[in-house]
Every structure is written in C-alpha cells, then in structure tokens.
C-alpha cells in the first residue's frame, strides 16, 4: 500500500489520464499510467487505462478513409438546372442529402436524392 503522499501523486496522475481520455489524447494517457505503474505496480485503474489506449490506437490504425474514387462526384444541378448543388450535407442508409441553391427563389435548400 503506497504512502498517503504517494497515493495523492497516483491520484493526480490518474486524474490527468482521465482528462486525457476525455480529449482522446492516448499518448498522455499512456504516459500518465506508466508513471502510476512505476509508483504502484499492478494498479488496476492504470492497467485498464493502458489497455483502453492500446485499443484506441489499434482502432485508429484500422480506420480506413474512403478513397477519392469511392466517393461519387457531386451532381452539378437538379431539375434542369433550377437547383445548383453546393455540397454534400450527409448520407443516410438510402439517400444522400445535398445543400443546393434554388436559382428561381434565390435561397439555399436541402435536397435528398
């Protein structure tokens, strides 16, 4: 069992690790937890945080961004040029939603295709 002073330092390091988790700063999480484990080998919280950091790193390395070829180009317009497409807003299971400008009414609209 660590002394009271050591326990305060361990608690402080774990608090810093917890804050780093909130901002997904996995290097800081790992560094603070390694410091805790140097002071208190087998600290369950520090070990759990290190495992979480390793999982996050693994998940980040497996995340694959879609290639430019996989994303279809924006349509230039809809309804014979009445709606000029500005950008893609989002994508659901079946449709894509675009921000478009209604040339006739001179206002921006959302268009689902």
Short mmCIF file of C-alpha atoms in Angstrom, two decimals:
data_model
loop_
_atom_site.label_atom_id
_atom_site.label_comp_id
_atom_site.label_asym_id
_atom_site.label_seq_id
_atom_site.Cartn_x
_atom_site.Cartn_y
_atom_site.Cartn_z
CA UNK A 1 0.00 0.00 0.00
CA UNK A 2 1.53 3.33 -1.06
CA UNK A 3 2.02 6.09 1.49
CA UNK A 4 -0.52 8.90 1.69
CA UNK A 5 1.81 11.22 -0.22
CA UNK A 6 2.39 8.64 -2.95
CA UNK A 7 -1.33 7.97 -3.14
CA UNK A 8 -2.00 11.68 -3.73
CA UNK A 9 0.53 11.64 -6.59
CA UNK A 10 -1.04 8.48 -8.03
CA UNK A 11 -4.50 10.05 -7.81
CA UNK A 12 -3.22 13.19 -9.53
CA UNK A 13 -1.67 11.17 -12.36
CA UNK A 14 -4.87 9.15 -12.78
CA UNK A 15 -6.89 12.40 -12.88
CA UNK A 16 -4.60 13.66 -15.65
CA UNK A 17 -5.02 10.38 -17.51
CA UNK A 18 -8.79 10.64 -17.17
CA UNK A 19 -8.75 14.18 -18.59
CA UNK A 20 -6.60 12.96 -21.47
CA UNK A 21 -9.11 10.18 -22.17
CA UNK A 22 -11.85 12.79 -22.48
CA UNK A 23 -9.83 14.54 -25.19
CA UNK A 24 -8.69 11.21 -26.70
CA UNK A 25 -5.01 12.08 -26.13
CA UNK A 26 -3.83 8.47 -25.90
CA UNK A 27 -0.11 9.26 -25.64
CA UNK A 28 -0.74 11.31 -22.49
CA UNK A 29 -2.97 8.56 -21.10
CA UNK A 30 -0.24 6.02 -21.66
CA UNK A 31 2.49 8.24 -20.16
CA UNK A 32 0.50 9.06 -17.00
CA UNK A 33 -0.48 5.44 -16.49
CA UNK A 34 3.09 4.23 -16.92
CA UNK A 35 4.10 6.74 -14.23
CA UNK A 36 1.38 5.35 -11.95
CA UNK A 37 2.53 1.79 -12.59
CA UNK A 38 6.10 2.77 -11.73
CA UNK A 39 4.85 4.01 -8.35
CA UNK A 40 2.21 1.33 -7.80
CA UNK A 41 2.78 -1.83 -9.89
CA UNK A 42 -0.48 -3.61 -10.57
CA UNK A 43 -2.69 -0.52 -10.16
CA UNK A 44 -5.95 -1.72 -11.72
CA UNK A 45 -7.07 1.71 -12.94
CA UNK A 46 -3.76 2.43 -14.67
CA UNK A 47 -3.71 -1.00 -16.27
CA UNK A 48 -7.26 -0.54 -17.54
CA UNK A 49 -6.41 2.88 -19.00
CA UNK A 50 -3.34 1.46 -20.77
CA UNK A 51 -5.50 -1.27 -22.32
CA UNK A 52 -8.02 1.37 -23.43
CA UNK A 53 -5.22 3.44 -25.01
CA UNK A 54 -3.92 0.39 -26.86
CA UNK A 55 -7.39 -0.43 -28.15
CA UNK A 56 -7.89 3.14 -29.31
CA UNK A 57 -4.56 3.09 -31.14
CA UNK A 58 -5.49 -0.20 -32.80
CA UNK A 59 -8.90 1.14 -33.80
CA UNK A 60 -7.32 4.32 -35.21
CA UNK A 61 -4.84 2.35 -37.28
CA UNK A 62 -7.63 0.15 -38.69
CA UNK A 63 -9.83 3.08 -39.64
CA UNK A 64 -9.68 3.49 -43.36
CA UNK A 65 -10.70 6.67 -45.06
CA UNK A 66 -12.61 6.19 -48.28
CA UNK A 67 -10.56 6.80 -51.36
CA UNK A 68 -11.43 9.66 -53.64
CA UNK A 69 -12.52 7.12 -56.23
CA UNK A 70 -15.06 5.55 -53.85
CA UNK A 71 -16.90 8.83 -53.24
CA UNK A 72 -19.10 9.70 -56.20
CA UNK A 73 -18.77 13.24 -57.54
CA UNK A 74 -21.35 15.88 -56.66
CA UNK A 75 -24.07 16.34 -59.22
CA UNK A 76 -23.87 19.81 -60.76
CA UNK A 77 -27.58 20.53 -60.57
CA UNK A 78 -31.07 19.07 -60.16
CA UNK A 79 -34.34 19.66 -62.01
CA UNK A 80 -32.91 21.04 -65.25
CA UNK A 81 -30.58 23.46 -63.53
CA UNK A 82 -33.06 25.01 -61.09
CA UNK A 83 -31.11 23.72 -58.07
CA UNK A 84 -27.33 24.21 -58.14
CA UNK A 85 -25.55 21.77 -55.81
CA UNK A 86 -23.20 23.43 -53.31
CA UNK A 87 -22.04 20.48 -51.20
CA UNK A 88 -22.92 17.13 -49.65
CA UNK A 89 -24.51 17.56 -46.21
CA UNK A 90 -24.79 13.93 -45.19
CA UNK A 91 -25.68 10.43 -46.13
CA UNK A 92 -28.25 8.04 -44.73
CA UNK A 93 -28.96 4.41 -45.41
CA UNK A 94 -30.72 5.09 -48.70
CA UNK A 95 -30.24 8.73 -49.65
CA UNK A 96 -27.69 11.50 -49.80
CA UNK A 97 -28.61 15.00 -48.69
CA UNK A 98 -27.12 17.93 -50.57
CA UNK A 99 -27.10 21.63 -49.89
CA UNK A 100 -28.35 23.24 -53.08
CA UNK A 101 -29.25 26.75 -54.16
CA UNK A 102 -32.69 27.31 -55.68
CA UNK A 103 -31.92 29.61 -58.60
CA UNK A 104 -35.56 30.63 -59.08
CA UNK A 105 -36.23 31.61 -55.43
CA UNK A 106 -32.62 32.62 -54.70
CA UNK A 107 -32.29 30.63 -51.48
CA UNK A 108 -30.47 27.58 -50.17
CA UNK A 109 -32.36 24.32 -49.76
CA UNK A 110 -31.62 20.74 -48.74
CA UNK A 111 -32.16 18.15 -51.45
CA UNK A 112 -32.35 14.39 -50.74
CA UNK A 113 -31.52 12.00 -53.56
#
